XYZ file of C-alpha atoms in Angstrom:
692
model
C 4.780 -3.178 29.162
C 5.916 -0.648 26.511
C 2.370 0.184 25.357
C 1.266 1.931 28.550
C -1.266 4.717 28.806
C 0.256 8.159 28.180
C 0.372 10.261 31.310
C 1.132 13.579 29.620
C 1.612 15.250 26.259
C 5.364 14.954 26.808
C 5.254 11.180 26.271
C 3.821 11.748 22.822
C 5.595 14.897 21.716
C 9.114 14.498 23.010
C 9.814 10.837 23.658
C 12.611 9.558 21.432
C 11.453 5.950 21.766
C 9.243 6.214 18.688
C 11.489 8.453 16.577
C 12.360 7.547 12.979
C 10.017 4.609 12.632
C 9.651 3.248 9.116
C 12.455 3.425 6.547
C 15.117 6.130 6.706
C 17.283 6.345 3.582
C 20.993 7.077 3.763
C 24.119 6.450 1.764
C 24.342 2.786 0.878
C 20.754 1.803 1.665
C 18.291 2.376 4.469
C 17.323 1.552 8.044
C 13.930 0.092 8.966
C 12.573 0.638 12.477
C 9.334 -1.045 13.608
C 7.647 -0.943 17.015
C 6.156 -4.017 18.710
C 5.965 -4.045 22.474
C 5.058 -7.734 22.756
C 7.032 -9.368 19.942
C 9.980 -11.616 20.731
C 11.363 -11.384 17.212
C 10.926 -9.406 13.966
C 12.210 -10.128 10.474
C 12.551 -8.001 7.335
C 11.447 -9.762 4.153
C 12.541 -8.282 0.795
C 10.917 -9.146 -2.539
C 11.915 -9.166 -6.178
C 11.337 -5.889 -8.039
C 8.793 -7.485 -10.389
C 7.519 -10.636 -8.672
C 5.827 -9.885 -5.343
C 5.855 -13.573 -4.404
C 9.611 -14.029 -4.911
C 11.460 -13.479 -1.646
C 15.021 -12.364 -2.270
C 16.166 -11.800 1.320
C 15.100 -12.494 4.910
C 16.957 -10.405 7.486
C 16.562 -10.600 11.267
C 15.787 -7.330 13.048
C 17.469 -6.419 16.320
C 15.861 -4.872 19.398
C 17.003 -1.288 20.005
C 15.008 -0.608 23.175
C 11.491 0.518 24.126
C 9.910 -2.118 21.880
C 11.597 -0.909 18.684
C 13.251 -3.370 16.294
C 15.560 -2.283 13.496
C 17.704 -3.439 10.608
C 20.004 -1.634 8.165
C 20.470 -2.979 4.651
C 21.571 -1.876 1.197
C 18.452 -3.660 -0.066
C 16.269 -0.875 1.360
C 16.531 1.512 -1.577
C 13.795 3.537 -3.364
C 11.413 1.157 -5.070
C 12.277 -1.832 -2.879
C 9.282 -3.965 -1.866
C 9.356 -5.374 1.630
C 7.275 -6.781 4.487
C 7.767 -7.658 8.142
C 7.203 -10.899 9.998
C 6.638 -10.904 13.755
C 6.973 -13.683 16.336
C 5.354 -13.466 19.746
C 3.013 -14.995 22.303
C -0.387 -16.436 21.439
C -2.356 -15.457 24.537
C -3.955 -12.429 26.218
C -5.158 -10.868 22.980
C -1.924 -11.245 21.014
C -2.206 -12.597 17.478
C 1.322 -13.199 16.244
C 1.950 -15.545 13.326
C 5.513 -16.037 12.142
C 4.371 -16.791 8.570
C 2.194 -13.705 8.021
C 3.632 -10.921 5.861
C 2.829 -7.574 7.462
C 2.840 -3.983 6.244
C 5.195 -1.547 7.901
C 2.755 0.862 9.646
C 5.020 3.776 8.655
C 5.439 2.748 4.995
C 5.167 5.701 2.587
C 4.241 3.438 -0.313
C 2.418 0.142 -0.727
C 1.553 -2.238 -3.534
C -0.863 -5.151 -3.676
C -0.105 -8.688 -4.739
C -3.781 -9.590 -4.253
C -6.588 -9.009 -1.781
C -5.019 -8.498 1.674
C -1.644 -9.382 0.181
C 0.248 -6.132 0.589
C 3.888 -5.130 0.285
C 5.464 -2.003 1.671
C 7.474 0.073 -0.789
C 10.460 2.321 -0.059
C 9.878 5.757 -1.607
C 12.040 8.727 -2.450
C 10.071 11.631 -1.013
C 12.135 14.474 -2.483
C 10.004 17.036 -4.301
C 10.525 20.524 -5.699
C 7.783 22.715 -4.253
C 9.009 25.641 -6.325
C 8.192 28.162 -3.623
C 4.523 27.126 -3.365
C 3.273 27.859 0.142
C 0.196 27.026 2.164
C -2.481 29.694 1.576
C -3.370 29.836 5.296
C -6.897 31.132 4.681
C -8.228 32.850 7.832
C -10.879 30.804 9.576
C -13.613 33.411 9.213
C -13.044 33.551 5.444
C -12.918 29.772 5.023
C -15.571 28.097 2.876
C -15.137 24.318 2.849
C -16.027 22.211 -0.203
C -16.298 18.505 0.598
C -15.624 16.255 -2.391
C -14.208 12.969 -3.635
C -11.006 12.806 -5.711
C -12.491 10.442 -8.252
C -16.067 11.685 -8.209
C -15.110 15.306 -8.803
C -13.342 14.732 -12.111
C -14.437 11.358 -13.493
C -17.029 12.875 -15.850
C -15.603 16.366 -16.400
C -15.556 17.035 -20.158
C -12.702 19.563 -19.952
C -10.399 17.304 -17.944
C -8.400 14.985 -20.256
C -9.597 11.365 -20.049
C -6.171 10.240 -18.821
C -6.670 12.464 -15.774
C -10.267 11.524 -14.993
C -10.673 10.464 -11.380
C -7.069 11.250 -10.416
C -5.027 13.483 -8.151
C -3.649 15.236 -11.224
C -7.167 15.717 -12.580
C -8.271 17.480 -9.410
C -5.639 20.176 -9.974
C -6.378 20.550 -13.701
C -7.070 24.172 -14.786
C -10.715 23.285 -15.520
C -11.230 22.251 -11.892
C -9.374 25.254 -10.510
C -11.523 27.488 -12.691
C -14.637 25.936 -11.166
C -13.361 26.343 -7.603
C -12.495 29.993 -8.246
C -15.795 30.702 -9.993
C -17.705 29.212 -7.086
C -15.652 31.092 -4.514
C -14.736 28.285 -2.137
C -11.385 28.493 -0.353
C -10.706 24.996 0.957
C -11.204 21.573 -0.612
C -11.960 18.849 1.922
C -11.219 15.484 0.320
C -12.795 12.216 1.346
C -10.104 9.729 2.479
C -7.022 9.412 0.305
C -5.081 7.204 2.707
C -4.627 3.787 1.105
C -7.766 1.739 1.688
C -9.502 -1.415 0.461
C -13.060 -2.653 -0.035
C -14.589 -5.070 2.441
C -15.047 -8.688 1.255
C -18.805 -8.411 1.787
C -19.025 -5.575 -0.744
C -16.855 -7.349 -3.279
C -19.102 -10.392 -3.079
C -22.059 -8.138 -3.929
C -20.235 -6.647 -6.901
C -19.867 -3.323 -5.063
C -16.891 -1.376 -3.712
C -15.975 0.891 -0.827
C -16.133 4.146 -2.789
C -15.853 6.628 0.055
C -12.639 5.085 1.402
C -13.324 4.830 5.142
C -11.441 1.531 5.452
C -7.786 2.432 5.852
C -4.933 0.030 5.184
C -2.067 2.418 5.939
C -1.918 5.898 7.476
C 1.064 7.226 5.505
C 0.438 6.033 1.952
C -1.769 7.779 -0.627
C -4.384 5.575 -2.253
C -2.653 4.293 -5.420
C -5.816 3.928 -7.510
C -6.404 7.688 -7.522
C -3.112 8.219 -9.354
C -2.813 8.313 -13.134
C -1.939 5.102 -14.955
C 1.484 6.539 -15.751
C 2.262 7.229 -12.088
C 1.031 3.815 -10.988
C 3.220 2.097 -13.555
C 6.189 4.150 -12.373
C 5.643 3.080 -8.761
C 4.960 4.469 -5.315
C 7.436 7.335 -5.561
C 5.611 8.628 -8.643
C 2.215 8.239 -6.952
C 3.393 10.313 -3.995
C 4.843 12.900 -6.359
C 1.468 13.189 -8.119
C -0.241 13.875 -4.784
C 2.326 16.542 -3.962
C 1.945 17.991 -7.436
C -1.807 18.277 -6.886
C -1.284 20.091 -3.596
C 1.323 22.379 -5.146
C -0.934 23.461 -8.012
C -3.901 24.024 -5.715
C -1.751 26.062 -3.345
C -0.470 28.154 -6.235
C -4.122 28.832 -7.043
C -4.723 29.962 -3.446
C -6.746 26.873 -2.532
C -6.276 24.835 0.634
C -6.433 21.037 0.876
C -7.961 19.360 3.931
C -7.952 15.561 4.229
C -10.677 13.440 5.780
C -8.621 11.005 7.878
C -9.731 7.699 9.386
C -7.608 6.948 12.441
C -10.404 5.476 14.546
C -10.211 1.986 12.978
C -8.435 0.083 10.202
C -9.312 -2.343 7.402
C -8.269 -5.302 9.579
C -11.923 -5.406 10.748
C -12.924 -7.570 13.731
C -11.159 -10.611 15.125
C -11.055 -13.143 12.319
C -10.579 -10.393 9.747
C -7.364 -9.630 7.854
C -4.036 -9.649 9.692
C -2.222 -7.235 7.419
C -0.355 -4.888 9.768
C -1.178 -3.700 13.297
C -2.978 -6.868 14.373
C 0.011 -9.021 13.482
C 2.576 -6.619 14.938
C 0.985 -6.021 18.338
C -2.759 -6.549 18.483
C -2.812 -6.063 22.238
C -1.458 -2.531 22.089
C -2.947 -1.224 18.864
C -6.629 -2.181 19.300
C -9.097 -1.606 22.121
C -10.056 -4.826 23.848
C -11.036 -6.325 27.157
C -8.569 -8.204 29.362
C -9.557 -11.467 27.711
C -8.968 -10.141 24.198
C -12.530 -9.294 23.103
C -12.542 -6.174 20.937
C -14.170 -3.005 22.271
C -15.691 -1.695 19.056
C -16.881 1.913 19.403
C -16.705 2.579 15.644
C -19.074 -0.052 14.288
C -16.331 -1.203 11.930
C -15.022 -4.228 13.792
C -12.098 -2.648 15.625
C -11.103 0.611 17.315
C -7.582 2.010 17.474
C -6.436 2.131 21.091
C -5.125 5.678 21.374
C -4.672 5.245 25.121
C -1.362 3.504 24.313
C 1.739 5.460 23.413
C 2.389 3.474 20.239
C -1.068 3.956 18.696
C -1.286 7.611 19.701
C 2.177 8.342 18.328
C 1.306 6.536 15.089
C -1.601 8.939 14.577
C 0.440 11.992 15.522
C 3.355 11.035 13.272
C 1.010 10.428 10.350
C -0.504 13.894 10.767
C 2.937 15.465 10.991
C 4.009 13.695 7.820
C 1.013 14.848 5.769
C 1.156 18.395 7.131
C 4.905 18.775 6.607
C 6.032 16.474 3.797
C 2.844 16.722 1.717
C 1.933 20.276 2.835
C -1.678 19.417 3.702
C -3.569 22.349 5.253
C -5.835 20.525 7.679
C -7.651 17.375 8.670
C -11.223 16.267 9.265
C -11.145 13.417 11.805
C -13.686 10.681 11.162
C -15.366 9.498 14.400
C -13.001 11.714 16.375
C -14.550 10.787 19.719
C -12.793 7.406 19.426
C -9.412 9.148 19.400
C -10.227 10.876 22.691
C -11.128 7.761 24.678
C -8.871 6.794 27.569
C -7.798 3.364 28.813
C -11.282 2.875 30.306
C -12.739 3.722 26.864
C -14.244 6.970 28.194
C -14.055 10.166 26.142
C -12.194 13.154 27.568
C -11.546 16.436 25.714
C -8.166 16.659 27.432
C -7.001 13.291 26.118
C -3.213 13.500 25.600
C -3.516 12.745 21.888
C -6.143 15.427 21.265
C -4.069 17.990 23.122
C -0.853 16.867 21.418
C -2.462 17.298 17.989
C -3.719 20.789 18.812
C -0.402 21.846 20.366
C 2.080 20.233 17.963
C 4.371 22.827 16.290
C 4.004 21.197 12.859
C 0.206 21.347 13.159
C -0.159 24.848 14.583
C -1.553 26.273 11.335
C -3.584 23.195 10.419
C -7.359 23.298 10.443
C -8.437 20.541 12.877
C -12.024 19.413 12.335
C -13.647 16.746 14.495
C -16.579 14.569 13.611
C -17.593 14.689 17.287
C -19.220 11.310 17.719
C -18.783 7.553 17.474
C -21.148 4.656 18.212
C -19.799 3.776 21.669
C -21.233 4.630 25.075
C -21.090 8.406 25.534
C -20.101 8.783 21.906
C -22.040 11.945 21.029
C -19.756 14.852 21.996
C -20.783 17.828 19.838
C -19.455 20.974 21.532
C -17.131 19.063 23.855
C -13.800 19.213 22.051
C -11.101 21.522 23.355
C -9.325 24.661 22.211
C -7.931 24.527 18.701
C -10.621 22.144 17.446
C -13.573 22.789 15.139
C -16.521 20.418 15.001
C -19.097 19.204 12.529
C -22.263 20.690 14.018
C -25.002 18.113 13.614
C -27.295 20.220 15.797
C -27.033 22.967 13.184
C -27.769 20.507 10.371
C -30.828 19.102 12.094
C -32.324 22.442 13.120
C -31.888 24.001 9.667
C -33.435 20.974 7.962
C -36.306 21.009 10.433
C -37.043 24.688 9.926
C -37.149 24.680 6.124
C -38.351 21.121 5.486
C -39.917 18.900 8.139
C -41.575 21.818 9.968
C -43.129 22.977 6.696
C -44.288 19.441 5.962
C -45.839 19.277 9.447
C -47.546 22.645 9.000
C -49.195 21.484 5.781
C -50.875 18.700 7.715
C -51.503 20.472 11.025
C -51.941 24.143 9.988
C -48.970 25.343 12.097
C -45.373 24.257 12.500
C -44.379 22.303 15.634
C -41.931 24.931 16.943
C -41.122 28.604 16.624
C -38.079 30.316 15.188
C -35.915 30.628 18.320
C -33.840 27.480 17.896
C -33.199 28.279 14.238
C -32.014 31.783 15.160
C -29.531 30.349 17.657
C -27.966 28.240 14.904
C -27.957 31.172 12.479
C -26.058 33.257 15.029
C -23.249 30.752 15.704
C -24.629 28.095 18.088
C -23.606 29.829 21.303
C -25.615 27.240 23.231
C -23.294 24.514 21.915
C -19.852 26.140 21.793
C -18.256 27.968 24.702
C -17.511 31.672 24.616
C -13.743 31.103 24.502
C -14.075 28.879 21.415
C -16.508 31.188 19.650
C -18.674 30.724 16.543
C -15.791 29.468 14.383
C -15.710 26.263 16.420
C -18.837 25.300 14.468
C -18.515 23.649 11.070
C -21.972 24.376 9.678
C -23.394 21.950 7.151
C -26.776 20.962 5.766
C -25.564 17.997 3.713
C -22.383 15.918 3.592
C -21.096 12.868 1.738
C -23.107 10.793 4.219
C -26.841 11.259 3.684
C -29.099 12.835 1.098
C -27.705 15.318 -1.400
C -29.290 18.761 -1.287
C -31.591 17.945 -4.198
C -32.621 14.626 -2.708
C -33.271 16.296 0.639
C -36.078 18.329 -0.938
C -37.263 15.500 -3.233
C -37.602 12.382 -1.049
C -39.384 11.659 2.206
C -37.615 8.317 2.695
C -34.336 6.688 1.681
C -34.082 4.466 -1.395
C -31.047 2.266 -0.723
C -32.013 -1.065 -2.242
C -29.006 -0.869 -4.562
C -26.710 -1.207 -1.544
C -27.584 -4.870 -1.100
C -28.950 -4.580 2.459
C -32.723 -4.579 1.768
C -32.873 -0.833 2.478
C -31.796 -1.369 6.113
C -28.644 0.749 5.879
C -28.471 4.534 5.992
C -30.242 6.946 8.320
C -34.000 6.594 8.713
C -34.435 10.089 10.169
C -33.444 12.573 7.469
C -35.694 15.583 8.218
C -36.349 15.750 4.486
C -39.507 16.773 2.592
C -40.485 15.784 -0.946
C -42.938 18.717 -1.291
C -45.738 16.590 -2.651
C -44.205 13.849 -4.796
C -41.622 11.188 -4.030
C -38.624 11.659 -6.319
C -38.823 12.805 -9.959
C -41.924 14.722 -11.029
C -43.155 16.879 -13.903
C -45.274 19.053 -11.607
C -43.802 22.538 -12.109
C -45.341 23.831 -8.886
C -43.565 21.162 -6.869
C -40.319 21.683 -8.776
C -40.412 25.455 -8.166
C -41.022 24.912 -4.448
C -38.130 22.457 -4.289
C -35.807 24.933 -6.002
C -36.711 27.631 -3.494
C -36.223 25.202 -0.605
C -32.714 24.475 -1.862
C -31.985 28.204 -2.049
C -33.253 28.654 1.521
C -31.001 25.867 2.770
C -27.974 27.219 0.912
C -28.761 30.769 1.999
C -28.930 29.726 5.626
C -25.672 27.784 5.337
C -23.692 30.597 3.723
C -25.143 33.456 5.774
C -24.761 31.820 9.213
C -22.021 32.583 11.713
C -19.497 29.738 11.772
C -17.515 27.971 9.056
C -19.721 26.716 6.193
C -19.163 23.392 4.434
C -20.694 22.904 0.997
C -20.969 19.375 -0.396
C -19.555 19.019 -3.902
C -22.313 18.868 -6.473
C -24.907 20.653 -4.357
C -24.098 23.849 -6.240
C -25.598 22.097 -9.269
C -28.277 20.160 -7.334
C -26.741 16.729 -7.859
C -28.975 13.727 -7.177
C -28.251 10.185 -5.982
C -31.838 9.142 -6.761
C -32.754 8.986 -3.091
C -29.815 6.878 -1.907
C -28.674 8.356 1.400
C -25.763 5.952 1.946
C -24.026 5.692 -1.435
C -20.668 4.662 0.071
C -20.579 1.472 -2.000
C -21.273 2.915 -5.458
C -18.316 3.831 -7.639
C -20.449 4.825 -10.619
C -22.342 7.677 -12.265
C -24.627 7.620 -9.219
C -21.838 9.229 -7.196
C -19.690 10.931 -9.860
C -20.497 14.603 -10.462
C -22.360 15.501 -13.658
C -20.705 18.510 -15.311
C -23.426 19.167 -17.882
C -26.068 20.994 -15.814
C -29.493 22.095 -17.031
C -30.374 25.797 -17.108
C -32.112 25.701 -13.708
C -29.031 24.070 -12.198
C -26.859 26.873 -13.579
C -29.218 29.333 -11.925
C -28.713 27.578 -8.592
C -24.943 27.775 -9.134
C -25.316 31.533 -9.637
C -27.077 31.785 -6.266
C -24.254 29.916 -4.523
C -21.713 32.210 -6.208
C -23.609 35.277 -5.012
C -23.972 33.987 -1.459
C -20.283 33.106 -1.096
C -19.309 36.524 -2.484
C -21.688 38.293 -0.096
C -20.252 36.322 2.808
C -16.774 37.429 1.804
C -17.787 41.078 1.396
C -19.762 41.411 4.649
C -17.745 40.681 7.804
C -20.881 41.002 9.931
C -21.838 37.575 8.541
C -18.632 35.907 9.728
C -17.819 36.948 13.316
C -14.730 35.487 14.950
C -15.989 35.894 18.506
C -19.298 35.934 20.317
C -20.415 39.433 21.333
C -20.829 40.200 25.023
C -23.798 42.207 26.224
C -22.733 45.759 27.105
C -19.114 45.229 26.003
C -17.123 45.999 22.878
C -15.761 42.669 21.621
C -13.390 42.979 18.636
C -14.283 40.865 15.565
C -17.701 39.975 16.930
C -21.126 40.798 15.537
C -23.627 42.652 17.703
C -27.001 41.088 16.968
C -30.463 42.580 17.237
C -33.700 40.704 16.609
C -36.983 42.115 15.341
C -40.346 40.658 14.370
C -42.236 41.308 11.130
C -43.578 44.589 12.558
C -40.072 45.968 13.077
C -40.394 45.610 16.838
C -37.935 43.894 19.176
C -38.686 40.178 19.373
C -40.679 39.223 22.440
C -40.238 35.956 24.291
C -43.630 34.836 23.032
C -42.603 35.507 19.432
C -39.454 33.398 19.809
C -41.380 30.316 20.812
C -44.772 30.688 19.093
C -45.037 28.252 16.150
C -47.523 30.577 14.461
C -44.909 33.356 14.244
C -41.962 32.181 12.194
C -40.819 35.525 10.785
C -37.616 37.128 11.993
C -35.520 40.184 11.174
C -31.885 39.671 12.124
C -29.541 42.662 12.269
C -25.827 41.943 12.700
C -23.275 44.744 13.078
C -19.557 44.035 13.026
C -17.153 45.346 15.676
C -14.165 46.160 13.462
C -10.707 44.885 14.233
C -9.186 44.327 10.778
C -11.984 45.357 8.389
C -14.304 48.326 7.904
C -17.582 48.528 9.819
C -20.388 46.506 8.269
C -24.023 45.845 9.124
C -26.581 43.545 7.499
C -30.279 42.819 7.820
C -31.551 39.314 7.100
C -35.268 38.568 6.912
C -36.247 34.931 7.505
C -39.822 33.882 6.856
C -40.677 30.262 7.625
C -44.322 29.737 6.680
C -46.045 29.028 3.370
C -48.032 32.252 3.551
C -46.765 35.649 2.387
C -46.189 38.334 4.996
C -45.735 42.091 5.061
C -42.581 43.059 6.914
C -41.838 46.522 8.285
C -38.110 47.205 8.143
C -36.771 48.100 11.612
C -35.538 51.450 12.906
C -31.902 50.777 13.828
C -29.545 53.360 15.298
C -27.244 54.722 12.589
C -29.004 52.983 9.684
C -30.716 55.279 7.177
C -31.318 52.820 4.364
C -31.338 49.146 3.459
C -29.784 47.990 0.182
C -31.095 44.662 -1.135
C -28.371 42.094 -1.825
C -30.082 38.709 -2.309
C -33.471 36.995 -2.213
C -34.206 33.277 -2.126
C -37.526 33.636 -3.972
C -35.831 34.547 -7.266
C -34.949 31.795 -9.729
C -32.177 34.033 -11.072
C -30.314 36.292 -8.627
C -30.941 39.910 -9.611
C -28.096 42.365 -10.071
C -30.071 45.526 -9.241
C -29.652 46.721 -5.652
C -32.999 48.120 -4.544
C -32.980 50.657 -1.720
C -35.495 50.803 1.140
C -35.823 53.078 4.145
C -36.383 52.082 7.761
C -40.117 51.795 8.311
C -40.826 50.726 4.738
C -43.167 47.793 4.255
C -41.769 44.914 2.185
C -43.864 42.074 0.812
C -42.066 38.818 1.629
C -42.892 35.642 -0.269
C -43.778 32.352 1.462
C -40.814 30.440 2.953
C -38.066 32.797 1.866
C -35.034 34.833 2.929
C -34.085 38.427 2.022
C -30.641 39.923 2.693
C -29.895 43.672 2.914
C -26.882 45.782 3.721
C -27.769 48.366 6.371
C -26.134 51.743 5.712
């Protein structure tokens, strides 16, 4: 059968069987090529330019070998609307229906005639890039900023209303000014592949806002385009996306896409038959021999990347976005699903995962895995191969524990449940999770993301408040490692509010001063709230749109984030590329020394004792491309002040203060201390120094 399991990367990278799928334009029209290993007949259906229900032509497609069917017609011109019909067997998991109109999986444009009533659109992909090039920000200098196309700009007062919530709005000078002022380098966008809302949400009067319900892997979501582009058609929508990327690149900013290849909007059996299910259900979706779906995503279906056709579909989509749209990288939703073999078992050497990392068109792309799914053996943090970076949920959980749930516990039990050792491991790059050859930059460090509490809600709520999602508060994570600091949600208690503000600064300080690649969630720089909703995927409203009119205390928090990102950029000791090796000189690593509050080398007992949660962390760079640099970071994790004696470190004669988390407003004066000086450190706080 054509959809067999790949035996090597060669089958994916170099096989010509799957070349030129979709529509290829040429003089006098175009050629459509569609793969279906089990079909016995395919037909091209062409529609009127204005009436999507008016069929103007039905053309049989001819087999060209290896499961590919093709047709050439002058009717396939830019702007043409078309669909495919497929005929095939009705047993062993196949779901052919000769009357169903199906999307071309490789369509570069789509339009909707109604819910689940899609048409493919032929696009003209030519675009003048005007010399704009990918910024190619080095990994150690990368600061990710995860945001939503619509949510970022929908309420921005300096973005023209016509551009609110659009691709064009994201690249407006007001947005670029914000990105530059903040200091981030790379914008990671929630899904912009064409998607649709689930019927269940529509019945509740809600919508799939996040976009993790893909209809097509090659087409940008039309509703994020301006009204003018949407009226002009799919070619104009694609041009607006490219224009956004071009302007951001000219501003030195990278664009990373969150991509959902693990499942599609066709849901479970009985759901829509809009594309892959109707073309070759047996080869595109994971299922048992008797046709029961193997759902490791929790979304009804799972793409079967153990077949050549499904794996090549993913690879070709990535190539298209990286080359034709000049996207700088990809964050793979539920990436473990993509690495499952024909027995549905995850392997880091899966041919698709290796093909993605080794593909020439993707060599400079940032490849970020969400290293889990909901299937058996689905949690794989640290187990992806060379060339991959991973969302580090172990980092997230440990940092939240240290600054929030441990402090909450200590208030009730006099001491925290654990010492500082595990936190220090995360601060230093998670060497217990990522192998030496992958190094600290394999870790994507994050404290919050689109999924879960915002930073402000993390320090303001003990429990989720998701009743507005229509699931009786059953959805969303129950374990958040959050702490409301004495009141659930909004409060007028200034003591609680001050403690919450400092907790946010501690979390942000840890994130931006840790070894690894930091990811900041859009809006956290201004302490955005979702009123305790930790699963706001179904709210396309002011609950999820960023508020661009911050209060004075929110502007102060923004100033802290600015300072921290600048300090990260200026101090290479904070962003090592490699793990240091004991007794060896490792280029672009950071040699780390650990001291207690007395300035003495940390003992084993101090690492693990919950009563001693004060640490002095000295990191010295081993220069390869930048000048020598050394920092001292004091971390104090109890709600009692402590006197800290600055350590005697070889070659360091003074410590220059750079940042403190216990200040509402970051101070500009750089105070100087000598080794051996005693410094009064506030409860639950961080102090950063440059060691000279």
